[in-house]
mmCIF file with all atom_site columns, C-alpha atoms in Angstrom:
data_model
loop_
_atom_site.group_PDB
_atom_site.id
_atom_site.type_symbol
_atom_site.label_atom_id
_atom_site.label_alt_id
_atom_site.label_comp_id
_atom_site.label_asym_id
_atom_site.label_entity_id
_atom_site.label_seq_id
_atom_site.pdbx_PDB_ins_code
_atom_site.Cartn_x
_atom_site.Cartn_y
_atom_site.Cartn_z
_atom_site.occupancy
_atom_site.B_iso_or_equiv
_atom_site.pdbx_formal_charge
_atom_site.auth_seq_id
_atom_site.auth_comp_id
_atom_site.auth_asym_id
_atom_site.auth_atom_id
_atom_site.pdbx_PDB_model_num
ATOM 1   C CA . GLU G 1 1   ? -20.036 4.202   -4.143  1.00 0.00 ? 1   GLU G CA 1
ATOM 2   C CA . ALA G 1 2   ? -17.507 6.905   -3.336  1.00 0.00 ? 2   ALA G CA 1
ATOM 3   C CA . GLY G 1 3   ? -13.974 5.779   -2.675  1.00 0.00 ? 3   GLY G CA 1
ATOM 4   C CA . VAL G 1 4   ? -11.484 6.943   -0.088  1.00 0.00 ? 4   VAL G CA 1
ATOM 5   C CA . THR G 1 5   ? -10.929 10.685  -0.328  1.00 0.00 ? 5   THR G CA 1
ATOM 6   C CA . GLN G 1 6   ? -7.969  12.683  0.886   1.00 0.00 ? 6   GLN G CA 1
ATOM 7   C CA . SER G 1 7   ? -7.246  16.379  1.239   1.00 0.00 ? 7   SER G CA 1
ATOM 8   C CA . PRO G 1 8   ? -5.381  18.390  0.316   1.00 0.00 ? 8   PRO G CA 1
ATOM 9   C CA . THR G 1 9   ? -3.961  16.947  -2.893  1.00 0.00 ? 9   THR G CA 1
ATOM 10  C CA . HIS G 1 10  ? -0.743  18.844  -2.466  1.00 0.00 ? 10  HIS G CA 1
ATOM 11  C CA . LEU G 1 11  ? 0.765   20.526  0.570   1.00 0.00 ? 11  LEU G CA 1
ATOM 12  C CA . ILE G 1 12  ? 3.903   22.623  0.713   1.00 0.00 ? 12  ILE G CA 1
ATOM 13  C CA . LYS G 1 13  ? 5.466   23.427  4.070   1.00 0.00 ? 13  LYS G CA 1
ATOM 14  C CA . THR G 1 14  ? 8.803   24.586  5.391   1.00 0.00 ? 14  THR G CA 1
ATOM 15  C CA . ARG G 1 15  ? 11.037  22.832  7.887   1.00 0.00 ? 15  ARG G CA 1
ATOM 16  C CA . GLY G 1 16  ? 9.775   23.025  11.446  1.00 0.00 ? 16  GLY G CA 1
ATOM 17  C CA . GLN G 1 17  ? 6.157   23.642  10.501  1.00 0.00 ? 17  GLN G CA 1
ATOM 18  C CA . GLN G 1 18  ? 3.256   21.317  11.154  1.00 0.00 ? 18  GLN G CA 1
ATOM 19  C CA . ALA G 1 19  ? 1.208   19.547  8.481   1.00 0.00 ? 19  ALA G CA 1
ATOM 20  C CA . THR G 1 20  ? -2.319  18.177  8.771   1.00 0.00 ? 20  THR G CA 1
ATOM 21  C CA . LEU G 1 21  ? -3.605  15.662  6.259   1.00 0.00 ? 21  LEU G CA 1
ATOM 22  C CA . ARG G 1 22  ? -7.199  14.457  6.119   1.00 0.00 ? 22  ARG G CA 1
ATOM 23  C CA . CYS G 1 23  ? -8.864  11.258  5.019   1.00 0.00 ? 23  CYS G CA 1
ATOM 24  C CA . SER G 1 24  ? -12.471 10.149  4.600   1.00 0.00 ? 24  SER G CA 1
ATOM 25  C CA . PRO G 1 25  ? -12.982 6.386   4.366   1.00 0.00 ? 25  PRO G CA 1
ATOM 26  C CA . ILE G 1 26  ? -15.435 4.515   2.213   1.00 0.00 ? 26  ILE G CA 1
ATOM 27  C CA . SER G 1 27  ? -18.901 4.637   3.739   1.00 0.00 ? 27  SER G CA 1
ATOM 28  C CA . GLY G 1 28  ? -19.332 1.746   6.171   1.00 0.00 ? 28  GLY G CA 1
ATOM 29  C CA . HIS G 1 29  ? -15.608 1.290   6.733   1.00 0.00 ? 29  HIS G CA 1
ATOM 30  C CA . THR G 1 30  ? -14.414 1.680   10.296  1.00 0.00 ? 30  THR G CA 1
ATOM 31  C CA . SER G 1 31  ? -10.671 1.153   9.843   1.00 0.00 ? 31  SER G CA 1
ATOM 32  C CA . VAL G 1 32  ? -8.341  3.785   8.457   1.00 0.00 ? 32  VAL G CA 1
ATOM 33  C CA . TYR G 1 33  ? -4.665  3.243   7.661   1.00 0.00 ? 33  TYR G CA 1
ATOM 34  C CA . TRP G 1 34  ? -1.906  5.698   6.836   1.00 0.00 ? 34  TRP G CA 1
ATOM 35  C CA . TYR G 1 35  ? 1.142   4.903   4.710   1.00 0.00 ? 35  TYR G CA 1
ATOM 36  C CA . GLN G 1 36  ? 4.128   6.949   3.613   1.00 0.00 ? 36  GLN G CA 1
ATOM 37  C CA . GLN G 1 37  ? 5.584   6.513   0.133   1.00 0.00 ? 37  GLN G CA 1
ATOM 38  C CA . ALA G 1 38  ? 8.898   8.315   0.073   1.00 0.00 ? 38  ALA G CA 1
ATOM 39  C CA . LEU G 1 39  ? 11.347  8.238   -2.804  1.00 0.00 ? 39  LEU G CA 1
ATOM 40  C CA . GLY G 1 40  ? 13.829  5.470   -2.258  1.00 0.00 ? 40  GLY G CA 1
ATOM 41  C CA . LEU G 1 41  ? 12.075  4.099   0.818   1.00 0.00 ? 41  LEU G CA 1
ATOM 42  C CA . GLY G 1 42  ? 9.025   2.513   -0.700  1.00 0.00 ? 42  GLY G CA 1
ATOM 43  C CA . LEU G 1 43  ? 5.668   2.191   0.983   1.00 0.00 ? 43  LEU G CA 1
ATOM 44  C CA . GLN G 1 44  ? 5.801   2.136   4.765   1.00 0.00 ? 44  GLN G CA 1
ATOM 45  C CA . PHE G 1 45  ? 3.017   1.578   7.265   1.00 0.00 ? 45  PHE G CA 1
ATOM 46  C CA . LEU G 1 46  ? 2.432   4.548   9.566   1.00 0.00 ? 46  LEU G CA 1
ATOM 47  C CA . LEU G 1 47  ? -0.746  4.116   11.603  1.00 0.00 ? 47  LEU G CA 1
ATOM 48  C CA . TRP G 1 48  ? -3.961  2.128   11.899  1.00 0.00 ? 48  TRP G CA 1
ATOM 49  C CA . TYR G 1 49  ? -7.137  3.478   13.503  1.00 0.00 ? 49  TYR G CA 1
ATOM 50  C CA . ASP G 1 50  ? -10.295 1.559   14.158  1.00 0.00 ? 50  ASP G CA 1
ATOM 51  C CA . GLU G 1 51  ? -13.398 2.674   16.018  1.00 0.00 ? 51  GLU G CA 1
ATOM 52  C CA . GLY G 1 52  ? -11.638 5.845   17.114  1.00 0.00 ? 52  GLY G CA 1
ATOM 53  C CA . GLU G 1 53  ? -8.632  4.128   18.655  1.00 0.00 ? 53  GLU G CA 1
ATOM 54  C CA . GLU G 1 54  ? -5.034  3.805   17.485  1.00 0.00 ? 54  GLU G CA 1
ATOM 55  C CA . ARG G 1 55  ? -4.547  0.044   16.993  1.00 0.00 ? 55  ARG G CA 1
ATOM 56  C CA . ASN G 1 56  ? -1.081  -0.225  15.511  1.00 0.00 ? 56  ASN G CA 1
ATOM 57  C CA . ARG G 1 57  ? 1.833   2.010   14.686  1.00 0.00 ? 57  ARG G CA 1
ATOM 58  C CA . GLY G 1 58  ? 4.806   1.692   12.356  1.00 0.00 ? 58  GLY G CA 1
ATOM 59  C CA . ASN G 1 59  ? 8.418   2.658   13.027  1.00 0.00 ? 59  ASN G CA 1
ATOM 60  C CA . PHE G 1 60  ? 7.954   6.402   12.906  1.00 0.00 ? 60  PHE G CA 1
ATOM 61  C CA . PRO G 1 61  ? 8.844   9.031   15.522  1.00 0.00 ? 61  PRO G CA 1
ATOM 62  C CA . PRO G 1 62  ? 6.159   10.448  17.836  1.00 0.00 ? 62  PRO G CA 1
ATOM 63  C CA . ARG G 1 63  ? 5.931   13.644  15.813  1.00 0.00 ? 63  ARG G CA 1
ATOM 64  C CA . PHE G 1 64  ? 3.794   11.581  13.444  1.00 0.00 ? 64  PHE G CA 1
ATOM 65  C CA . SER G 1 65  ? 0.412   11.331  15.115  1.00 0.00 ? 65  SER G CA 1
ATOM 66  C CA . GLY G 1 66  ? -3.200  11.251  14.193  1.00 0.00 ? 66  GLY G CA 1
ATOM 67  C CA . ARG G 1 67  ? -6.716  10.614  15.274  1.00 0.00 ? 67  ARG G CA 1
ATOM 68  C CA . GLN G 1 68  ? -9.975  9.168   14.080  1.00 0.00 ? 68  GLN G CA 1
ATOM 69  C CA . PHE G 1 69  ? -13.231 11.011  14.497  1.00 0.00 ? 69  PHE G CA 1
ATOM 70  C CA . PRO G 1 70  ? -16.663 9.571   15.384  1.00 0.00 ? 70  PRO G CA 1
ATOM 71  C CA . ASN G 1 71  ? -17.598 9.608   11.687  1.00 0.00 ? 71  ASN G CA 1
ATOM 72  C CA . TYR G 1 72  ? -14.479 7.441   11.040  1.00 0.00 ? 72  TYR G CA 1
ATOM 73  C CA . SER G 1 73  ? -12.644 10.131  9.109   1.00 0.00 ? 73  SER G CA 1
ATOM 74  C CA . SER G 1 74  ? -9.052  10.596  10.141  1.00 0.00 ? 74  SER G CA 1
ATOM 75  C CA . GLU G 1 75  ? -6.327  13.170  10.430  1.00 0.00 ? 75  GLU G CA 1
ATOM 76  C CA . LEU G 1 76  ? -2.593  12.669  10.209  1.00 0.00 ? 76  LEU G CA 1
ATOM 77  C CA . ASN G 1 77  ? -0.469  15.318  11.873  1.00 0.00 ? 77  ASN G CA 1
ATOM 78  C CA . VAL G 1 78  ? 3.227   15.701  11.287  1.00 0.00 ? 78  VAL G CA 1
ATOM 79  C CA . ASN G 1 79  ? 4.966   18.097  13.663  1.00 0.00 ? 79  ASN G CA 1
ATOM 80  C CA . ALA G 1 80  ? 8.378   19.710  13.353  1.00 0.00 ? 80  ALA G CA 1
ATOM 81  C CA . LEU G 1 81  ? 8.596   18.874  9.668   1.00 0.00 ? 81  LEU G CA 1
ATOM 82  C CA . GLU G 1 82  ? 11.904  17.672  8.292   1.00 0.00 ? 82  GLU G CA 1
ATOM 83  C CA . LEU G 1 83  ? 13.025  17.598  4.672   1.00 0.00 ? 83  LEU G CA 1
ATOM 84  C CA . GLU G 1 84  ? 12.848  13.811  4.610   1.00 0.00 ? 84  GLU G CA 1
ATOM 85  C CA . ASP G 1 85  ? 9.143   13.945  5.435   1.00 0.00 ? 85  ASP G CA 1
ATOM 86  C CA . SER G 1 86  ? 8.548   14.911  1.811   1.00 0.00 ? 86  SER G CA 1
ATOM 87  C CA . ALA G 1 87  ? 6.520   12.029  0.415   1.00 0.00 ? 87  ALA G CA 1
ATOM 88  C CA . LEU G 1 88  ? 3.185   10.838  -0.867  1.00 0.00 ? 88  LEU G CA 1
ATOM 89  C CA . TYR G 1 89  ? 0.945   10.023  2.094   1.00 0.00 ? 89  TYR G CA 1
ATOM 90  C CA . LEU G 1 90  ? -1.668  7.430   1.326   1.00 0.00 ? 90  LEU G CA 1
ATOM 91  C CA . CYS G 1 91  ? -4.749  6.714   3.362   1.00 0.00 ? 91  CYS G CA 1
ATOM 92  C CA . ALA G 1 92  ? -6.608  3.434   3.073   1.00 0.00 ? 92  ALA G CA 1
ATOM 93  C CA . SER G 1 93  ? -9.779  2.071   4.605   1.00 0.00 ? 93  SER G CA 1
ATOM 94  C CA . SER G 1 94  ? -11.357 -1.311  5.204   1.00 0.00 ? 94  SER G CA 1
ATOM 95  C CA . PRO G 1 95  ? -14.625 -2.558  6.719   1.00 0.00 ? 95  PRO G CA 1
ATOM 96  C CA . GLY G 1 96  ? -12.687 -3.413  9.854   1.00 0.00 ? 96  GLY G CA 1
ATOM 97  C CA . PRO G 1 97  ? -10.061 -5.811  11.114  1.00 0.00 ? 97  PRO G CA 1
ATOM 98  C CA . GLY G 1 98  ? -10.443 -9.378  10.036  1.00 0.00 ? 98  GLY G CA 1
ATOM 99  C CA . ILE G 1 99  ? -9.816  -11.839 7.310   1.00 0.00 ? 99  ILE G CA 1
ATOM 100 C CA . ALA G 1 100 ? -10.591 -11.049 3.692   1.00 0.00 ? 100 ALA G CA 1
ATOM 101 C CA . TYR G 1 101 ? -10.833 -7.335  4.331   1.00 0.00 ? 101 TYR G CA 1
ATOM 102 C CA . GLU G 1 102 ? -8.510  -5.721  1.847   1.00 0.00 ? 102 GLU G CA 1
ATOM 103 C CA . GLN G 1 103 ? -7.436  -2.122  2.191   1.00 0.00 ? 103 GLN G CA 1
ATOM 104 C CA . PHE G 1 104 ? -8.699  0.378   -0.374  1.00 0.00 ? 104 PHE G CA 1
ATOM 105 C CA . PHE G 1 105 ? -6.446  3.317   -1.008  1.00 0.00 ? 105 PHE G CA 1
ATOM 106 C CA . GLY G 1 106 ? -7.182  6.986   -1.553  1.00 0.00 ? 106 GLY G CA 1
ATOM 107 C CA . PRO G 1 107 ? -5.483  9.257   -4.104  1.00 0.00 ? 107 PRO G CA 1
ATOM 108 C CA . GLY G 1 108 ? -2.887  10.500  -1.620  1.00 0.00 ? 108 GLY G CA 1
ATOM 109 C CA . THR G 1 109 ? -1.551  13.820  -0.399  1.00 0.00 ? 109 THR G CA 1
ATOM 110 C CA . ARG G 1 110 ? 1.798   14.941  -1.791  1.00 0.00 ? 110 ARG G CA 1
ATOM 111 C CA . LEU G 1 111 ? 3.673   16.691  1.010   1.00 0.00 ? 111 LEU G CA 1
ATOM 112 C CA . THR G 1 112 ? 6.688   18.775  0.077   1.00 0.00 ? 112 THR G CA 1
ATOM 113 C CA . VAL G 1 113 ? 8.914   20.165  2.818   1.00 0.00 ? 113 VAL G CA 1
ATOM 114 C CA . LEU G 1 114 ? 11.204  23.002  1.787   1.00 0.00 ? 114 LEU G CA 1
ATOM 115 C CA . GLU H 2 1   ? 11.175  -8.244  11.076  1.00 0.00 ? 1   GLU H CA 1
ATOM 116 C CA . LEU H 2 2   ? 9.226   -9.173  7.986   1.00 0.00 ? 2   LEU H CA 1
ATOM 117 C CA . LYS H 2 3   ? 11.020  -8.526  4.713   1.00 0.00 ? 3   LYS H CA 1
ATOM 118 C CA . VAL H 2 4   ? 9.287   -8.613  1.354   1.00 0.00 ? 4   VAL H CA 1
ATOM 119 C CA . GLU H 2 5   ? 11.346  -8.799  -1.806  1.00 0.00 ? 5   GLU H CA 1
ATOM 120 C CA . GLN H 2 6   ? 10.159  -8.466  -5.345  1.00 0.00 ? 6   GLN H CA 1
ATOM 121 C CA . ASN H 2 7   ? 11.978  -9.224  -8.499  1.00 0.00 ? 7   ASN H CA 1
ATOM 122 C CA . PRO H 2 8   ? 12.647  -7.980  -10.952 1.00 0.00 ? 8   PRO H CA 1
ATOM 123 C CA . LEU H 2 9   ? 12.623  -4.311  -9.965  1.00 0.00 ? 9   LEU H CA 1
ATOM 124 C CA . PHE H 2 10  ? 12.298  -3.249  -13.578 1.00 0.00 ? 10  PHE H CA 1
ATOM 125 C CA . LEU H 2 11  ? 10.786  -5.217  -16.406 1.00 0.00 ? 11  LEU H CA 1
ATOM 126 C CA . SER H 2 12  ? 10.533  -4.152  -19.993 1.00 0.00 ? 12  SER H CA 1
ATOM 127 C CA . MET H 2 13  ? 8.680   -6.545  -22.238 1.00 0.00 ? 13  MET H CA 1
ATOM 128 C CA . GLN H 2 14  ? 7.128   -6.628  -25.637 1.00 0.00 ? 14  GLN H CA 1
ATOM 129 C CA . GLU H 2 15  ? 3.443   -6.788  -26.232 1.00 0.00 ? 15  GLU H CA 1
ATOM 130 C CA . GLY H 2 16  ? 2.171   -10.307 -26.587 1.00 0.00 ? 16  GLY H CA 1
ATOM 131 C CA . LYS H 2 17  ? 4.836   -11.883 -24.379 1.00 0.00 ? 17  LYS H CA 1
ATOM 132 C CA . ASN H 2 18  ? 4.390   -13.673 -21.073 1.00 0.00 ? 18  ASN H CA 1
ATOM 133 C CA . TYR H 2 19  ? 6.282   -12.921 -17.889 1.00 0.00 ? 19  TYR H CA 1
ATOM 134 C CA . THR H 2 20  ? 6.225   -13.495 -14.129 1.00 0.00 ? 20  THR H CA 1
ATOM 135 C CA . ILE H 2 21  ? 6.900   -11.180 -11.195 1.00 0.00 ? 21  ILE H CA 1
ATOM 136 C CA . TYR H 2 22  ? 8.083   -12.850 -7.997  1.00 0.00 ? 22  TYR H CA 1
ATOM 137 C CA . CYS H 2 23  ? 7.369   -11.862 -4.416  1.00 0.00 ? 23  CYS H CA 1
ATOM 138 C CA . ASN H 2 24  ? 9.292   -13.549 -1.603  1.00 0.00 ? 24  ASN H CA 1
ATOM 139 C CA . TYR H 2 25  ? 8.687   -12.884 2.056   1.00 0.00 ? 25  TYR H CA 1
ATOM 140 C CA . SER H 2 26  ? 10.633  -13.821 5.122   1.00 0.00 ? 26  SER H CA 1
ATOM 141 C CA . THR H 2 27  ? 8.148   -14.984 7.759   1.00 0.00 ? 27  THR H CA 1
ATOM 142 C CA . THR H 2 28  ? 5.032   -17.079 7.910   1.00 0.00 ? 28  THR H CA 1
ATOM 143 C CA . SER H 2 29  ? 1.969   -15.371 6.548   1.00 0.00 ? 29  SER H CA 1
ATOM 144 C CA . ASP H 2 30  ? -1.146  -16.432 4.726   1.00 0.00 ? 30  ASP H CA 1
ATOM 145 C CA . ARG H 2 31  ? -2.405  -13.037 3.670   1.00 0.00 ? 31  ARG H CA 1
ATOM 146 C CA . LEU H 2 32  ? -0.871  -11.548 0.561   1.00 0.00 ? 32  LEU H CA 1
ATOM 147 C CA . TYR H 2 33  ? -2.081  -8.727  -1.644  1.00 0.00 ? 33  TYR H CA 1
ATOM 148 C CA . TRP H 2 34  ? -1.167  -7.448  -5.078  1.00 0.00 ? 34  TRP H CA 1
ATOM 149 C CA . TYR H 2 35  ? -1.623  -3.807  -5.992  1.00 0.00 ? 35  TYR H CA 1
ATOM 150 C CA . ARG H 2 36  ? -1.074  -1.766  -9.119  1.00 0.00 ? 36  ARG H CA 1
ATOM 151 C CA . GLN H 2 37  ? 0.098   1.847   -9.155  1.00 0.00 ? 37  GLN H CA 1
ATOM 152 C CA . ASP H 2 38  ? 0.094   4.114   -12.203 1.00 0.00 ? 38  ASP H CA 1
ATOM 153 C CA . PRO H 2 39  ? 2.522   7.071   -12.200 1.00 0.00 ? 39  PRO H CA 1
ATOM 154 C CA . GLY H 2 40  ? 1.381   9.784   -9.810  1.00 0.00 ? 40  GLY H CA 1
ATOM 155 C CA . LYS H 2 41  ? -1.653  7.774   -8.804  1.00 0.00 ? 41  LYS H CA 1
ATOM 156 C CA . SER H 2 42  ? -2.766  5.757   -5.822  1.00 0.00 ? 42  SER H CA 1
ATOM 157 C CA . LEU H 2 43  ? -2.830  1.991   -5.364  1.00 0.00 ? 43  LEU H CA 1
ATOM 158 C CA . GLU H 2 44  ? -5.431  -0.177  -7.041  1.00 0.00 ? 44  GLU H CA 1
ATOM 159 C CA . SER H 2 45  ? -6.182  -3.531  -5.451  1.00 0.00 ? 45  SER H CA 1
ATOM 160 C CA . LEU H 2 46  ? -5.683  -6.438  -7.834  1.00 0.00 ? 46  LEU H CA 1
ATOM 161 C CA . PHE H 2 47  ? -5.752  -9.646  -5.816  1.00 0.00 ? 47  PHE H CA 1
ATOM 162 C CA . VAL H 2 48  ? -6.183  -10.889 -2.265  1.00 0.00 ? 48  VAL H CA 1
ATOM 163 C CA . LEU H 2 49  ? -4.635  -14.308 -1.581  1.00 0.00 ? 49  LEU H CA 1
ATOM 164 C CA . LEU H 2 50  ? -5.595  -15.852 1.733   1.00 0.00 ? 50  LEU H CA 1
ATOM 165 C CA . SER H 2 51  ? -4.469  -19.461 1.740   1.00 0.00 ? 51  SER H CA 1
ATOM 166 C CA . ASN H 2 52  ? -1.779  -21.784 0.527   1.00 0.00 ? 52  ASN H CA 1
ATOM 167 C CA . GLY H 2 53  ? -2.330  -22.734 -3.080  1.00 0.00 ? 53  GLY H CA 1
ATOM 168 C CA . ALA H 2 54  ? -4.663  -19.812 -3.738  1.00 0.00 ? 54  ALA H CA 1
ATOM 169 C CA . VAL H 2 55  ? -4.840  -18.813 -7.375  1.00 0.00 ? 55  VAL H CA 1
ATOM 170 C CA . LYS H 2 56  ? -6.766  -15.871 -8.741  1.00 0.00 ? 56  LYS H CA 1
ATOM 171 C CA . GLN H 2 57  ? -7.090  -14.586 -12.288 1.00 0.00 ? 57  GLN H CA 1
ATOM 172 C CA . GLU H 2 58  ? -8.375  -11.368 -13.747 1.00 0.00 ? 58  GLU H CA 1
ATOM 173 C CA . GLY H 2 59  ? -7.946  -10.807 -17.458 1.00 0.00 ? 59  GLY H CA 1
ATOM 174 C CA . ARG H 2 60  ? -4.302  -11.205 -18.421 1.00 0.00 ? 60  ARG H CA 1
ATOM 175 C CA . LEU H 2 61  ? -3.104  -11.308 -14.797 1.00 0.00 ? 61  LEU H CA 1
ATOM 176 C CA . MET H 2 62  ? -2.927  -14.375 -12.590 1.00 0.00 ? 62  MET H CA 1
ATOM 177 C CA . ALA H 2 63  ? -1.646  -14.467 -9.014  1.00 0.00 ? 63  ALA H CA 1
ATOM 178 C CA . SER H 2 64  ? -0.748  -17.461 -6.890  1.00 0.00 ? 64  SER H CA 1
ATOM 179 C CA . LEU H 2 65  ? 0.437   -18.072 -3.352  1.00 0.00 ? 65  LEU H CA 1
ATOM 180 C CA . ASP H 2 66  ? 2.687   -20.792 -1.936  1.00 0.00 ? 66  ASP H CA 1
ATOM 181 C CA . THR H 2 67  ? 2.866   -20.183 1.805   1.00 0.00 ? 67  THR H CA 1
ATOM 182 C CA . LYS H 2 68  ? 5.318   -23.012 2.392   1.00 0.00 ? 68  LYS H CA 1
ATOM 183 C CA . ALA H 2 69  ? 7.813   -21.494 -0.021  1.00 0.00 ? 69  ALA H CA 1
ATOM 184 C CA . ARG H 2 70  ? 6.815   -17.993 1.148   1.00 0.00 ? 70  ARG H CA 1
ATOM 185 C CA . LEU H 2 71  ? 6.388   -17.059 -2.478  1.00 0.00 ? 71  LEU H CA 1
ATOM 186 C CA . SER H 2 72  ? 3.737   -15.385 -4.555  1.00 0.00 ? 72  SER H CA 1
ATOM 187 C CA . THR H 2 73  ? 3.822   -14.890 -8.294  1.00 0.00 ? 73  THR H CA 1
ATOM 188 C CA . LEU H 2 74  ? 2.029   -12.490 -10.596 1.00 0.00 ? 74  LEU H CA 1
ATOM 189 C CA . HIS H 2 75  ? 1.908   -13.904 -14.104 1.00 0.00 ? 75  HIS H CA 1
ATOM 190 C CA . ILE H 2 76  ? 1.209   -11.721 -17.101 1.00 0.00 ? 76  ILE H CA 1
ATOM 191 C CA . THR H 2 77  ? -0.118  -13.390 -20.204 1.00 0.00 ? 77  THR H CA 1
ATOM 192 C CA . ALA H 2 78  ? 0.120   -11.825 -23.671 1.00 0.00 ? 78  ALA H CA 1
ATOM 193 C CA . ALA H 2 79  ? 1.015   -8.408  -22.297 1.00 0.00 ? 79  ALA H CA 1
ATOM 194 C CA . VAL H 2 80  ? -0.664  -5.282  -23.636 1.00 0.00 ? 80  VAL H CA 1
ATOM 195 C CA . HIS H 2 81  ? 0.416   -1.653  -23.255 1.00 0.00 ? 81  HIS H CA 1
ATOM 196 C CA . ASP H 2 82  ? -2.345  -0.910  -20.720 1.00 0.00 ? 82  ASP H CA 1
ATOM 197 C CA . LEU H 2 83  ? -0.593  -3.157  -18.219 1.00 0.00 ? 83  LEU H CA 1
ATOM 198 C CA . SER H 2 84  ? 2.339   -0.764  -17.945 1.00 0.00 ? 84  SER H CA 1
ATOM 199 C CA . ALA H 2 85  ? 2.471   0.254   -14.279 1.00 0.00 ? 85  ALA H CA 1
ATOM 200 C CA . THR H 2 86  ? 4.280   -0.497  -11.019 1.00 0.00 ? 86  THR H CA 1
ATOM 201 C CA . TYR H 2 87  ? 3.111   -3.644  -9.266  1.00 0.00 ? 87  TYR H CA 1
ATOM 202 C CA . PHE H 2 88  ? 3.461   -4.156  -5.536  1.00 0.00 ? 88  PHE H CA 1
ATOM 203 C CA . CYS H 2 89  ? 2.946   -7.184  -3.393  1.00 0.00 ? 89  CYS H CA 1
ATOM 204 C CA . ALA H 2 90  ? 2.132   -6.671  0.282   1.00 0.00 ? 90  ALA H CA 1
ATOM 205 C CA . VAL H 2 91  ? 2.100   -9.109  3.169   1.00 0.00 ? 91  VAL H CA 1
ATOM 206 C CA . GLU H 2 92  ? 0.323   -8.955  6.505   1.00 0.00 ? 92  GLU H CA 1
ATOM 207 C CA . GLU H 2 93  ? 2.752   -10.500 8.947   1.00 0.00 ? 93  GLU H CA 1
ATOM 208 C CA . ILE H 2 94  ? 0.529   -11.210 11.864  1.00 0.00 ? 94  ILE H CA 1
ATOM 209 C CA . PHE H 2 95  ? -3.128  -11.906 11.502  1.00 0.00 ? 95  PHE H CA 1
ATOM 210 C CA . GLY H 2 96  ? -5.025  -9.079  13.063  1.00 0.00 ? 96  GLY H CA 1
ATOM 211 C CA . ASN H 2 97  ? -2.333  -6.437  13.226  1.00 0.00 ? 97  ASN H CA 1
ATOM 212 C CA . GLU H 2 98  ? -3.456  -5.066  9.868   1.00 0.00 ? 98  GLU H CA 1
ATOM 213 C CA . LYS H 2 99  ? 0.030   -3.794  9.044   1.00 0.00 ? 99  LYS H CA 1
ATOM 214 C CA . LEU H 2 100 ? 0.925   -4.361  5.414   1.00 0.00 ? 100 LEU H CA 1
ATOM 215 C CA . THR H 2 101 ? 4.600   -4.677  4.547   1.00 0.00 ? 101 THR H CA 1
ATOM 216 C CA . PHE H 2 102 ? 5.120   -3.829  0.910   1.00 0.00 ? 102 PHE H CA 1
ATOM 217 C CA . GLY H 2 103 ? 7.654   -5.121  -1.536  1.00 0.00 ? 103 GLY H CA 1
ATOM 218 C CA . THR H 2 104 ? 9.885   -2.760  -3.442  1.00 0.00 ? 104 THR H CA 1
ATOM 219 C CA . GLY H 2 105 ? 7.626   -2.784  -6.462  1.00 0.00 ? 105 GLY H CA 1
ATOM 220 C CA . THR H 2 106 ? 8.203   -3.919  -10.037 1.00 0.00 ? 106 THR H CA 1
ATOM 221 C CA . ARG H 2 107 ? 8.042   -1.240  -12.685 1.00 0.00 ? 107 ARG H CA 1
ATOM 222 C CA . LEU H 2 108 ? 6.609   -2.899  -15.764 1.00 0.00 ? 108 LEU H CA 1
ATOM 223 C CA . THR H 2 109 ? 6.887   -1.280  -19.187 1.00 0.00 ? 109 THR H CA 1
ATOM 224 C CA . ILE H 2 110 ? 5.169   -2.887  -22.138 1.00 0.00 ? 110 ILE H CA 1
ATOM 225 C CA . ILE H 2 111 ? 6.738   -1.991  -25.461 1.00 0.00 ? 111 ILE H CA 1
ATOM 226 C CA . PRO H 2 112 ? 4.528   -2.058  -28.554 1.00 0.00 ? 112 PRO H CA 1
#
């Protein structure tokens, strides 16, 4: 069974640009989660999508947004990039909200903002 | 706001020794996860602990959860080099909100 996949592996942008990161969940999973792992800040929850809807959001500004498509894949968009947005962005998926459903993580996208 | 603390942050231990990583959290929760991360890699799920007194073991790793003390432990028995990695605990604060709050991580180095 294929795991969570993310693209691209690496992304280099300059300040003020927009970045788009993509995630495909494990087949049969309807929930997709996004996390940011920045140096010195640890792993922080960004967004949760389920059945095409945004269900929960972490403490990030509105320039972090995303969506989930009918096939449950997801996109994370970061507008007006700032240097501190440089981080590893991890996507995870689960069969859906509910007890005993752990989140399975993808390999991540390393975003570098110059 | 939920806070999750791990200690130690860094742990260097010899092969064959036993040690414990501690994960304390600040609010009531009965869903706790342990993950492993190798350098430059993603997170690998190790354990899911869903109730007070839960204990799970896989190989040389054993995790337990005490919800009353708001404490989980990850015990390493007879460490081997392959266990070198960073270990994270994560807590879901409110059932159903699916938001995991991660600890700071414990970087474990096993010395031959």
